[in-house]
Amino acid sequence: MMLVDLALSLFRAAQCILSGEDAVSGFTESEEVIQLCCDGDLVAVTSSNHSWRVAVEGEELGRVFSEFCRDAYAILTSEIPGLAANPVIRRMVPQ
């Protein structure tokens, strides 16, 4: 499930960012890696496949990633209620 992979990756990234740590997010269907490097209150976002670089507020990025994970969890568990008991799916949201 690509949604689960993305949500788990973003959840780990959010935890790192909110702790002031760098993070990396990869994709199972691509060799591209997105680097998230903390620099004070900002996070620099870069790609292994592209030359662009953007900076965003770390707290906001962490919050948005966390919201995405909560929404993905809610959608998945409402469509397939049995997933709520799955330990991998439960890692998508803070306990």
PDB file of N, CA and C in Angstrom:
ATOM      1  N   MET A   1       0.839  -1.183   0.000  1.00  0.00           N
ATOM      2  CA  MET A   1       0.000   0.000   0.000  1.00  0.00           C
ATOM      3  C   MET A   1       0.885   1.247   0.000  1.00  0.00           C
ATOM      4  N   MET A   2       0.827   1.986  -1.069  1.00  0.00           N
ATOM      5  CA  MET A   2       1.664   3.187  -1.165  1.00  0.00           C
ATOM      6  C   MET A   2       1.276   4.232  -0.128  1.00  0.00           C
ATOM      7  N   LEU A   3      -0.006   4.351   0.189  1.00  0.00           N
ATOM      8  CA  LEU A   3      -0.435   5.336   1.177  1.00  0.00           C
ATOM      9  C   LEU A   3       0.176   5.034   2.539  1.00  0.00           C
ATOM     10  N   VAL A   4       0.215   3.774   2.904  1.00  0.00           N
ATOM     11  CA  VAL A   4       0.792   3.388   4.199  1.00  0.00           C
ATOM     12  C   VAL A   4       2.287   3.693   4.209  1.00  0.00           C
ATOM     13  N   ASP A   5       3.000   3.329   3.133  1.00  0.00           N
ATOM     14  CA  ASP A   5       4.432   3.629   3.052  1.00  0.00           C
ATOM     15  C   ASP A   5       4.691   5.122   3.189  1.00  0.00           C
ATOM     16  N   LEU A   6       3.915   5.931   2.468  1.00  0.00           N
ATOM     17  CA  LEU A   6       4.093   7.383   2.520  1.00  0.00           C
ATOM     18  C   LEU A   6       3.801   7.913   3.917  1.00  0.00           C
ATOM     19  N   ALA A   7       2.697   7.487   4.501  1.00  0.00           N
ATOM     20  CA  ALA A   7       2.325   7.978   5.831  1.00  0.00           C
ATOM     21  C   ALA A   7       3.364   7.593   6.879  1.00  0.00           C
ATOM     22  N   LEU A   8       3.867   6.361   6.828  1.00  0.00           N
ATOM     23  CA  LEU A   8       4.890   5.944   7.796  1.00  0.00           C
ATOM     24  C   LEU A   8       6.168   6.753   7.624  1.00  0.00           C
ATOM     25  N   SER A   9       6.544   6.996   6.381  1.00  0.00           N
ATOM     26  CA  SER A   9       7.742   7.789   6.113  1.00  0.00           C
ATOM     27  C   SER A   9       7.571   9.226   6.609  1.00  0.00           C
ATOM     28  N   LEU A  10       6.406   9.817   6.343  1.00  0.00           N
ATOM     29  CA  LEU A  10       6.145  11.188   6.788  1.00  0.00           C
ATOM     30  C   LEU A  10       6.030  11.277   8.301  1.00  0.00           C
ATOM     31  N   PHE A  11       5.482  10.237   8.938  1.00  0.00           N
ATOM     32  CA  PHE A  11       5.381  10.241  10.391  1.00  0.00           C
ATOM     33  C   PHE A  11       6.768  10.252  11.020  1.00  0.00           C
ATOM     34  N   ARG A  12       7.667   9.393  10.491  1.00  0.00           N
ATOM     35  CA  ARG A  12       9.044   9.375  11.003  1.00  0.00           C
ATOM     36  C   ARG A  12       9.724  10.720  10.750  1.00  0.00           C
ATOM     37  N   ALA A  13       9.497  11.290   9.570  1.00  0.00           N
ATOM     38  CA  ALA A  13      10.096  12.594   9.244  1.00  0.00           C
ATOM     39  C   ALA A  13       9.570  13.669  10.200  1.00  0.00           C
ATOM     40  N   ALA A  14       8.275  13.658  10.477  1.00  0.00           N
ATOM     41  CA  ALA A  14       7.685  14.648  11.383  1.00  0.00           C
ATOM     42  C   ALA A  14       8.303  14.545  12.771  1.00  0.00           C
ATOM     43  N   GLN A  15       8.474  13.327  13.265  1.00  0.00           N
ATOM     44  CA  GLN A  15       9.084  13.143  14.579  1.00  0.00           C
ATOM     45  C   GLN A  15      10.494  13.732  14.608  1.00  0.00           C
ATOM     46  N   CYS A  16      11.263  13.460  13.566  1.00  0.00           N
ATOM     47  CA  CYS A  16      12.631  13.988  13.502  1.00  0.00           C
ATOM     48  C   CYS A  16      12.625  15.509  13.452  1.00  0.00           C
ATOM     49  N   ILE A  17      11.828  16.065  12.551  1.00  0.00           N
ATOM     50  CA  ILE A  17      11.780  17.517  12.368  1.00  0.00           C
ATOM     51  C   ILE A  17      11.376  18.217  13.663  1.00  0.00           C
ATOM     52  N   LEU A  18      10.344  17.714  14.313  1.00  0.00           N
ATOM     53  CA  LEU A  18       9.868  18.348  15.544  1.00  0.00           C
ATOM     54  C   LEU A  18      10.872  18.208  16.683  1.00  0.00           C
ATOM     55  N   SER A  19      11.815  17.271  16.545  1.00  0.00           N
ATOM     56  CA  SER A  19      12.892  17.111  17.534  1.00  0.00           C
ATOM     57  C   SER A  19      14.153  17.858  17.119  1.00  0.00           C
ATOM     58  N   GLY A  20      14.083  18.554  15.977  1.00  0.00           N
ATOM     59  CA  GLY A  20      15.234  19.305  15.496  1.00  0.00           C
ATOM     60  C   GLY A  20      16.275  18.452  14.792  1.00  0.00           C
ATOM     61  N   GLU A  21      15.899  17.246  14.394  1.00  0.00           N
ATOM     62  CA  GLU A  21      16.814  16.331  13.721  1.00  0.00           C
ATOM     63  C   GLU A  21      16.541  16.312  12.221  1.00  0.00           C
ATOM     64  N   ASP A  22      17.557  15.986  11.435  1.00  0.00           N
ATOM     65  CA  ASP A  22      17.391  15.832   9.996  1.00  0.00           C
ATOM     66  C   ASP A  22      16.618  14.542   9.705  1.00  0.00           C
ATOM     67  N   ALA A  23      16.013  14.487   8.530  1.00  0.00           N
ATOM     68  CA  ALA A  23      15.251  13.304   8.134  1.00  0.00           C
ATOM     69  C   ALA A  23      15.433  13.059   6.644  1.00  0.00           C
ATOM     70  N   VAL A  24      15.162  11.828   6.246  1.00  0.00           N
ATOM     71  CA  VAL A  24      15.227  11.429   4.846  1.00  0.00           C
ATOM     72  C   VAL A  24      13.962  10.642   4.548  1.00  0.00           C
ATOM     73  N   SER A  25      13.381  10.888   3.388  1.00  0.00           N
ATOM     74  CA  SER A  25      12.185  10.163   2.981  1.00  0.00           C
ATOM     75  C   SER A  25      12.403   9.605   1.587  1.00  0.00           C
ATOM     76  N   GLY A  26      12.248   8.297   1.458  1.00  0.00           N
ATOM     77  CA  GLY A  26      12.404   7.647   0.165  1.00  0.00           C
ATOM     78  C   GLY A  26      11.067   7.108  -0.312  1.00  0.00           C
ATOM     79  N   PHE A  27      11.081   6.580  -1.506  1.00  0.00           N
ATOM     80  CA  PHE A  27       9.866   6.071  -2.125  1.00  0.00           C
ATOM     81  C   PHE A  27      10.128   4.679  -2.674  1.00  0.00           C
ATOM     82  N   THR A  28       9.217   3.742  -2.441  1.00  0.00           N
ATOM     83  CA  THR A  28       9.416   2.377  -2.915  1.00  0.00           C
ATOM     84  C   THR A  28       9.366   2.293  -4.433  1.00  0.00           C
ATOM     85  N   GLU A  29       8.637   3.186  -5.076  1.00  0.00           N
ATOM     86  CA  GLU A  29       8.485   3.127  -6.529  1.00  0.00           C
ATOM     87  C   GLU A  29       9.485   4.006  -7.269  1.00  0.00           C
ATOM     88  N   SER A  30      10.413   4.625  -6.547  1.00  0.00           N
ATOM     89  CA  SER A  30      11.378   5.527  -7.170  1.00  0.00           C
ATOM     90  C   SER A  30      12.684   5.510  -6.388  1.00  0.00           C
ATOM     91  N   GLU A  31      13.771   5.825  -7.064  1.00  0.00           N
ATOM     92  CA  GLU A  31      15.055   5.916  -6.378  1.00  0.00           C
ATOM     93  C   GLU A  31      15.259   7.277  -5.720  1.00  0.00           C
ATOM     94  N   GLU A  32      14.345   8.204  -5.957  1.00  0.00           N
ATOM     95  CA  GLU A  32      14.482   9.549  -5.409  1.00  0.00           C
ATOM     96  C   GLU A  32      14.422   9.531  -3.886  1.00  0.00           C
ATOM     97  N   VAL A  33      15.250  10.372  -3.290  1.00  0.00           N
ATOM     98  CA  VAL A  33      15.270  10.542  -1.841  1.00  0.00           C
ATOM     99  C   VAL A  33      15.098  12.032  -1.559  1.00  0.00           C
ATOM    100  N   ILE A  34      14.214  12.352  -0.644  1.00  0.00           N
ATOM    101  CA  ILE A  34      13.995  13.732  -0.224  1.00  0.00           C
ATOM    102  C   ILE A  34      14.716  13.920   1.108  1.00  0.00           C
ATOM    103  N   GLN A  35      15.606  14.906   1.158  1.00  0.00           N
ATOM    104  CA  GLN A  35      16.340  15.205   2.385  1.00  0.00           C
ATOM    105  C   GLN A  35      15.683  16.397   3.071  1.00  0.00           C
ATOM    106  N   LEU A  36      15.531  16.295   4.369  1.00  0.00           N
ATOM    107  CA  LEU A  36      14.965  17.359   5.194  1.00  0.00           C
ATOM    108  C   LEU A  36      16.023  17.707   6.238  1.00  0.00           C
ATOM    109  N   CYS A  37      16.663  18.852   6.071  1.00  0.00           N
ATOM    110  CA  CYS A  37      17.774  19.251   6.946  1.00  0.00           C
ATOM    111  C   CYS A  37      17.373  20.442   7.805  1.00  0.00           C
ATOM    112  N   CYS A  38      17.387  20.242   9.108  1.00  0.00           N
ATOM    113  CA  CYS A  38      17.012  21.300  10.042  1.00  0.00           C
ATOM    114  C   CYS A  38      18.118  22.344  10.124  1.00  0.00           C
ATOM    115  N   ASP A  39      17.684  23.592  10.101  1.00  0.00           N
ATOM    116  CA  ASP A  39      18.607  24.724  10.207  1.00  0.00           C
ATOM    117  C   ASP A  39      17.903  25.799  11.027  1.00  0.00           C
ATOM    118  N   GLY A  40      18.021  25.685  12.332  1.00  0.00           N
ATOM    119  CA  GLY A  40      17.291  26.594  13.217  1.00  0.00           C
ATOM    120  C   GLY A  40      15.804  26.295  13.149  1.00  0.00           C
ATOM    121  N   ASP A  41      14.998  27.341  12.908  1.00  0.00           N
ATOM    122  CA  ASP A  41      13.547  27.172  12.808  1.00  0.00           C
ATOM    123  C   ASP A  41      13.102  26.684  11.439  1.00  0.00           C
ATOM    124  N   LEU A  42      14.035  26.637  10.494  1.00  0.00           N
ATOM    125  CA  LEU A  42      13.693  26.243   9.129  1.00  0.00           C
ATOM    126  C   LEU A  42      14.169  24.834   8.818  1.00  0.00           C
ATOM    127  N   VAL A  43      13.520  24.240   7.819  1.00  0.00           N
ATOM    128  CA  VAL A  43      13.938  22.941   7.300  1.00  0.00           C
ATOM    129  C   VAL A  43      14.197  23.118   5.810  1.00  0.00           C
ATOM    130  N   ALA A  44      15.407  22.770   5.380  1.00  0.00           N
ATOM    131  CA  ALA A  44      15.746  22.814   3.960  1.00  0.00           C
ATOM    132  C   ALA A  44      15.323  21.482   3.341  1.00  0.00           C
ATOM    133  N   VAL A  45      14.563  21.565   2.254  1.00  0.00           N
ATOM    134  CA  VAL A  45      14.070  20.372   1.570  1.00  0.00           C
ATOM    135  C   VAL A  45      14.774  20.274   0.226  1.00  0.00           C
ATOM    136  N   THR A  46      15.449  19.148   0.000  1.00  0.00           N
ATOM    137  CA  THR A  46      16.165  18.923  -1.257  1.00  0.00           C
ATOM    138  C   THR A  46      15.848  17.532  -1.781  1.00  0.00           C
ATOM    139  N   SER A  47      16.148  17.318  -3.053  1.00  0.00           N
ATOM    140  CA  SER A  47      15.896  16.052  -3.716  1.00  0.00           C
ATOM    141  C   SER A  47      17.184  15.472  -4.271  1.00  0.00           C
ATOM    142  N   SER A  48      17.274  14.154  -4.250  1.00  0.00           N
ATOM    143  CA  SER A  48      18.441  13.501  -4.838  1.00  0.00           C
ATOM    144  C   SER A  48      18.387  13.523  -6.365  1.00  0.00           C
ATOM    145  N   ASN A  49      17.224  13.766  -6.939  1.00  0.00           N
ATOM    146  CA  ASN A  49      17.047  13.732  -8.392  1.00  0.00           C
ATOM    147  C   ASN A  49      16.895  15.099  -9.043  1.00  0.00           C
ATOM    148  N   HIS A  50      16.761  16.138  -8.248  1.00  0.00           N
ATOM    149  CA  HIS A  50      16.497  17.470  -8.801  1.00  0.00           C
ATOM    150  C   HIS A  50      17.380  18.507  -8.106  1.00  0.00           C
ATOM    151  N   SER A  51      17.568  19.627  -8.748  1.00  0.00           N
ATOM    152  CA  SER A  51      18.451  20.651  -8.188  1.00  0.00           C
ATOM    153  C   SER A  51      17.718  21.685  -7.332  1.00  0.00           C
ATOM    154  N   TRP A  52      16.417  21.559  -7.164  1.00  0.00           N
ATOM    155  CA  TRP A  52      15.694  22.556  -6.384  1.00  0.00           C
ATOM    156  C   TRP A  52      15.994  22.412  -4.895  1.00  0.00           C
ATOM    157  N   ARG A  53      15.782  23.509  -4.194  1.00  0.00           N
ATOM    158  CA  ARG A  53      15.948  23.557  -2.735  1.00  0.00           C
ATOM    159  C   ARG A  53      14.948  24.566  -2.208  1.00  0.00           C
ATOM    160  N   VAL A  54      14.165  24.165  -1.234  1.00  0.00           N
ATOM    161  CA  VAL A  54      13.226  25.087  -0.606  1.00  0.00           C
ATOM    162  C   VAL A  54      13.431  25.030   0.904  1.00  0.00           C
ATOM    163  N   ALA A  55      13.032  26.092   1.568  1.00  0.00           N
ATOM    164  CA  ALA A  55      13.094  26.129   3.027  1.00  0.00           C
ATOM    165  C   ALA A  55      11.697  26.422   3.556  1.00  0.00           C
ATOM    166  N   VAL A  56      11.308  25.685   4.576  1.00  0.00           N
ATOM    167  CA  VAL A  56       9.992  25.858   5.188  1.00  0.00           C
ATOM    168  C   VAL A  56      10.164  25.883   6.699  1.00  0.00           C
ATOM    169  N   GLU A  57       9.172  26.432   7.374  1.00  0.00           N
ATOM    170  CA  GLU A  57       9.208  26.458   8.834  1.00  0.00           C
ATOM    171  C   GLU A  57       9.065  25.025   9.355  1.00  0.00           C
ATOM    172  N   GLY A  58      10.004  24.604  10.186  1.00  0.00           N
ATOM    173  CA  GLY A  58      10.040  23.234  10.670  1.00  0.00           C
ATOM    174  C   GLY A  58       8.812  22.815  11.449  1.00  0.00           C
ATOM    175  N   GLU A  59       8.348  23.680  12.347  1.00  0.00           N
ATOM    176  CA  GLU A  59       7.179  23.339  13.153  1.00  0.00           C
ATOM    177  C   GLU A  59       5.941  23.133  12.282  1.00  0.00           C
ATOM    178  N   GLU A  60       5.767  24.002  11.304  1.00  0.00           N
ATOM    179  CA  GLU A  60       4.612  23.880  10.413  1.00  0.00           C
ATOM    180  C   GLU A  60       4.705  22.612   9.571  1.00  0.00           C
ATOM    181  N   LEU A  61       5.890  22.313   9.038  1.00  0.00           N
ATOM    182  CA  LEU A  61       6.057  21.113   8.227  1.00  0.00           C
ATOM    183  C   LEU A  61       5.783  19.863   9.048  1.00  0.00           C
ATOM    184  N   GLY A  62       6.319  19.820  10.257  1.00  0.00           N
ATOM    185  CA  GLY A  62       6.051  18.683  11.143  1.00  0.00           C
ATOM    186  C   GLY A  62       4.572  18.534  11.450  1.00  0.00           C
ATOM    187  N   ARG A  63       3.901  19.670  11.674  1.00  0.00           N
ATOM    188  CA  ARG A  63       2.465  19.642  11.959  1.00  0.00           C
ATOM    189  C   ARG A  63       1.674  19.123  10.761  1.00  0.00           C
ATOM    190  N   VAL A  64       2.008  19.607   9.570  1.00  0.00           N
ATOM    191  CA  VAL A  64       1.297  19.194   8.356  1.00  0.00           C
ATOM    192  C   VAL A  64       1.528  17.706   8.081  1.00  0.00           C
ATOM    193  N   PHE A  65       2.764  17.239   8.247  1.00  0.00           N
ATOM    194  CA  PHE A  65       3.042  15.811   8.071  1.00  0.00           C
ATOM    195  C   PHE A  65       2.227  14.990   9.064  1.00  0.00           C
ATOM    196  N   SER A  66       2.172  15.423  10.325  1.00  0.00           N
ATOM    197  CA  SER A  66       1.416  14.698  11.348  1.00  0.00           C
ATOM    198  C   SER A  66      -0.075  14.676  11.025  1.00  0.00           C
ATOM    199  N   GLU A  67      -0.616  15.796  10.553  1.00  0.00           N
ATOM    200  CA  GLU A  67      -2.035  15.850  10.167  1.00  0.00           C
ATOM    201  C   GLU A  67      -2.315  14.891   9.015  1.00  0.00           C
ATOM    202  N   PHE A  68      -1.413  14.852   8.032  1.00  0.00           N
ATOM    203  CA  PHE A  68      -1.579  13.933   6.908  1.00  0.00           C
ATOM    204  C   PHE A  68      -1.661  12.494   7.422  1.00  0.00           C
ATOM    205  N   CYS A  69      -0.783  12.141   8.338  1.00  0.00           N
ATOM    206  CA  CYS A  69      -0.758  10.778   8.875  1.00  0.00           C
ATOM    207  C   CYS A  69      -2.050  10.455   9.625  1.00  0.00           C
ATOM    208  N   ARG A  70      -2.530  11.387  10.436  1.00  0.00           N
ATOM    209  CA  ARG A  70      -3.795  11.171  11.153  1.00  0.00           C
ATOM    210  C   ARG A  70      -4.947  11.004  10.172  1.00  0.00           C
ATOM    211  N   ASP A  71      -4.985  11.840   9.128  1.00  0.00           N
ATOM    212  CA  ASP A  71      -6.053  11.738   8.127  1.00  0.00           C
ATOM    213  C   ASP A  71      -5.980  10.417   7.367  1.00  0.00           C
ATOM    214  N   ALA A  72      -4.768  10.015   6.980  1.00  0.00           N
ATOM    215  CA  ALA A  72      -4.601   8.746   6.267  1.00  0.00           C
ATOM    216  C   ALA A  72      -5.057   7.583   7.148  1.00  0.00           C
ATOM    217  N   TYR A  73      -4.683   7.610   8.417  1.00  0.00           N
ATOM    218  CA  TYR A  73      -5.102   6.572   9.353  1.00  0.00           C
ATOM    219  C   TYR A  73      -6.626   6.531   9.466  1.00  0.00           C
ATOM    220  N   ALA A  74      -7.240   7.696   9.609  1.00  0.00           N
ATOM    221  CA  ALA A  74      -8.699   7.760   9.745  1.00  0.00           C
ATOM    222  C   ALA A  74      -9.396   7.204   8.501  1.00  0.00           C
ATOM    223  N   ILE A  75      -8.903   7.554   7.336  1.00  0.00           N
ATOM    224  CA  ILE A  75      -9.513   7.072   6.101  1.00  0.00           C
ATOM    225  C   ILE A  75      -9.345   5.557   5.975  1.00  0.00           C
ATOM    226  N   LEU A  76      -8.119   5.076   6.191  1.00  0.00           N
ATOM    227  CA  LEU A  76      -7.870   3.643   6.071  1.00  0.00           C
ATOM    228  C   LEU A  76      -8.710   2.826   7.045  1.00  0.00           C
ATOM    229  N   THR A  77      -8.773   3.262   8.302  1.00  0.00           N
ATOM    230  CA  THR A  77      -9.497   2.488   9.308  1.00  0.00           C
ATOM    231  C   THR A  77     -11.002   2.644   9.194  1.00  0.00           C
ATOM    232  N   SER A  78     -11.474   3.719   8.556  1.00  0.00           N
ATOM    233  CA  SER A  78     -12.922   3.820   8.341  1.00  0.00           C
ATOM    234  C   SER A  78     -13.348   2.942   7.168  1.00  0.00           C
ATOM    235  N   GLU A  79     -12.475   2.813   6.155  1.00  0.00           N
ATOM    236  CA  GLU A  79     -12.778   1.960   5.002  1.00  0.00           C
ATOM    237  C   GLU A  79     -12.602   0.479   5.340  1.00  0.00           C
ATOM    238  N   ILE A  80     -11.583   0.179   6.147  1.00  0.00           N
ATOM    239  CA  ILE A  80     -11.289  -1.205   6.533  1.00  0.00           C
ATOM    240  C   ILE A  80     -11.057  -1.219   8.042  1.00  0.00           C
ATOM    241  N   PRO A  81     -12.132  -1.303   8.844  1.00  0.00           N
ATOM    242  CA  PRO A  81     -12.020  -1.180  10.297  1.00  0.00           C
ATOM    243  C   PRO A  81     -11.008  -2.126  10.937  1.00  0.00           C
ATOM    244  N   GLY A  82     -10.810  -3.299  10.389  1.00  0.00           N
ATOM    245  CA  GLY A  82      -9.860  -4.252  10.949  1.00  0.00           C
ATOM    246  C   GLY A  82      -8.424  -3.749  10.953  1.00  0.00           C
ATOM    247  N   LEU A  83      -8.121  -2.761  10.122  1.00  0.00           N
ATOM    248  CA  LEU A  83      -6.764  -2.216  10.078  1.00  0.00           C
ATOM    249  C   LEU A  83      -6.381  -1.504  11.374  1.00  0.00           C
ATOM    250  N   ALA A  84      -7.359  -1.068  12.143  1.00  0.00           N
ATOM    251  CA  ALA A  84      -7.066  -0.358  13.396  1.00  0.00           C
ATOM    252  C   ALA A  84      -6.293  -1.243  14.369  1.00  0.00           C
ATOM    253  N   ALA A  85      -6.399  -2.555  14.227  1.00  0.00           N
ATOM    254  CA  ALA A  85      -5.686  -3.477  15.108  1.00  0.00           C
ATOM    255  C   ALA A  85      -4.302  -3.832  14.560  1.00  0.00           C
ATOM    256  N   ASN A  86      -3.998  -3.416  13.349  1.00  0.00           N
ATOM    257  CA  ASN A  86      -2.719  -3.741  12.723  1.00  0.00           C
ATOM    258  C   ASN A  86      -1.617  -2.879  13.342  1.00  0.00           C
ATOM    259  N   PRO A  87      -0.569  -3.501  13.915  1.00  0.00           N
ATOM    260  CA  PRO A  87       0.482  -2.719  14.577  1.00  0.00           C
ATOM    261  C   PRO A  87       1.247  -1.792  13.621  1.00  0.00           C
ATOM    262  N   VAL A  88       1.384  -2.165  12.368  1.00  0.00           N
ATOM    263  CA  VAL A  88       2.074  -1.294  11.399  1.00  0.00           C
ATOM    264  C   VAL A  88       1.223  -0.069  11.115  1.00  0.00           C
ATOM    265  N   ILE A  89      -0.064  -0.260  10.914  1.00  0.00           N
ATOM    266  CA  ILE A  89      -0.970   0.855  10.649  1.00  0.00           C
ATOM    267  C   ILE A  89      -1.040   1.772  11.874  1.00  0.00           C
ATOM    268  N   ARG A  90      -1.027   1.212  13.066  1.00  0.00           N
ATOM    269  CA  ARG A  90      -1.098   2.033  14.282  1.00  0.00           C
ATOM    270  C   ARG A  90       0.130   2.900  14.460  1.00  0.00           C
ATOM    271  N   ARG A  91       1.264   2.551  13.824  1.00  0.00           N
ATOM    272  CA  ARG A  91       2.476   3.380  13.914  1.00  0.00           C
ATOM    273  C   ARG A  91       2.323   4.677  13.152  1.00  0.00           C
ATOM    274  N   MET A  92       1.267   4.833  12.352  1.00  0.00           N
ATOM    275  CA  MET A  92       1.060   6.047  11.564  1.00  0.00           C
ATOM    276  C   MET A  92       0.608   7.226  12.427  1.00  0.00           C
ATOM    277  N   VAL A  93       0.159   6.955  13.639  1.00  0.00           N
ATOM    278  CA  VAL A  93      -0.332   8.025  14.521  1.00  0.00           C
ATOM    279  C   VAL A  93       0.315   7.887  15.885  1.00  0.00           C
ATOM    280  N   PRO A  94       0.537   9.011  16.562  1.00  0.00           N
ATOM    281  CA  PRO A  94       1.136   8.936  17.903  1.00  0.00           C
ATOM    282  C   PRO A  94       0.200   8.226  18.874  1.00  0.00           C
ATOM    283  N   GLN A  95       0.766   7.484  19.764  1.00  0.00           N
ATOM    284  CA  GLN A  95      -0.049   6.742  20.758  1.00  0.00           C
ATOM    285  C   GLN A  95      -0.204   7.542  22.021  1.00  0.00           C
TER     286      GLN A  95
END
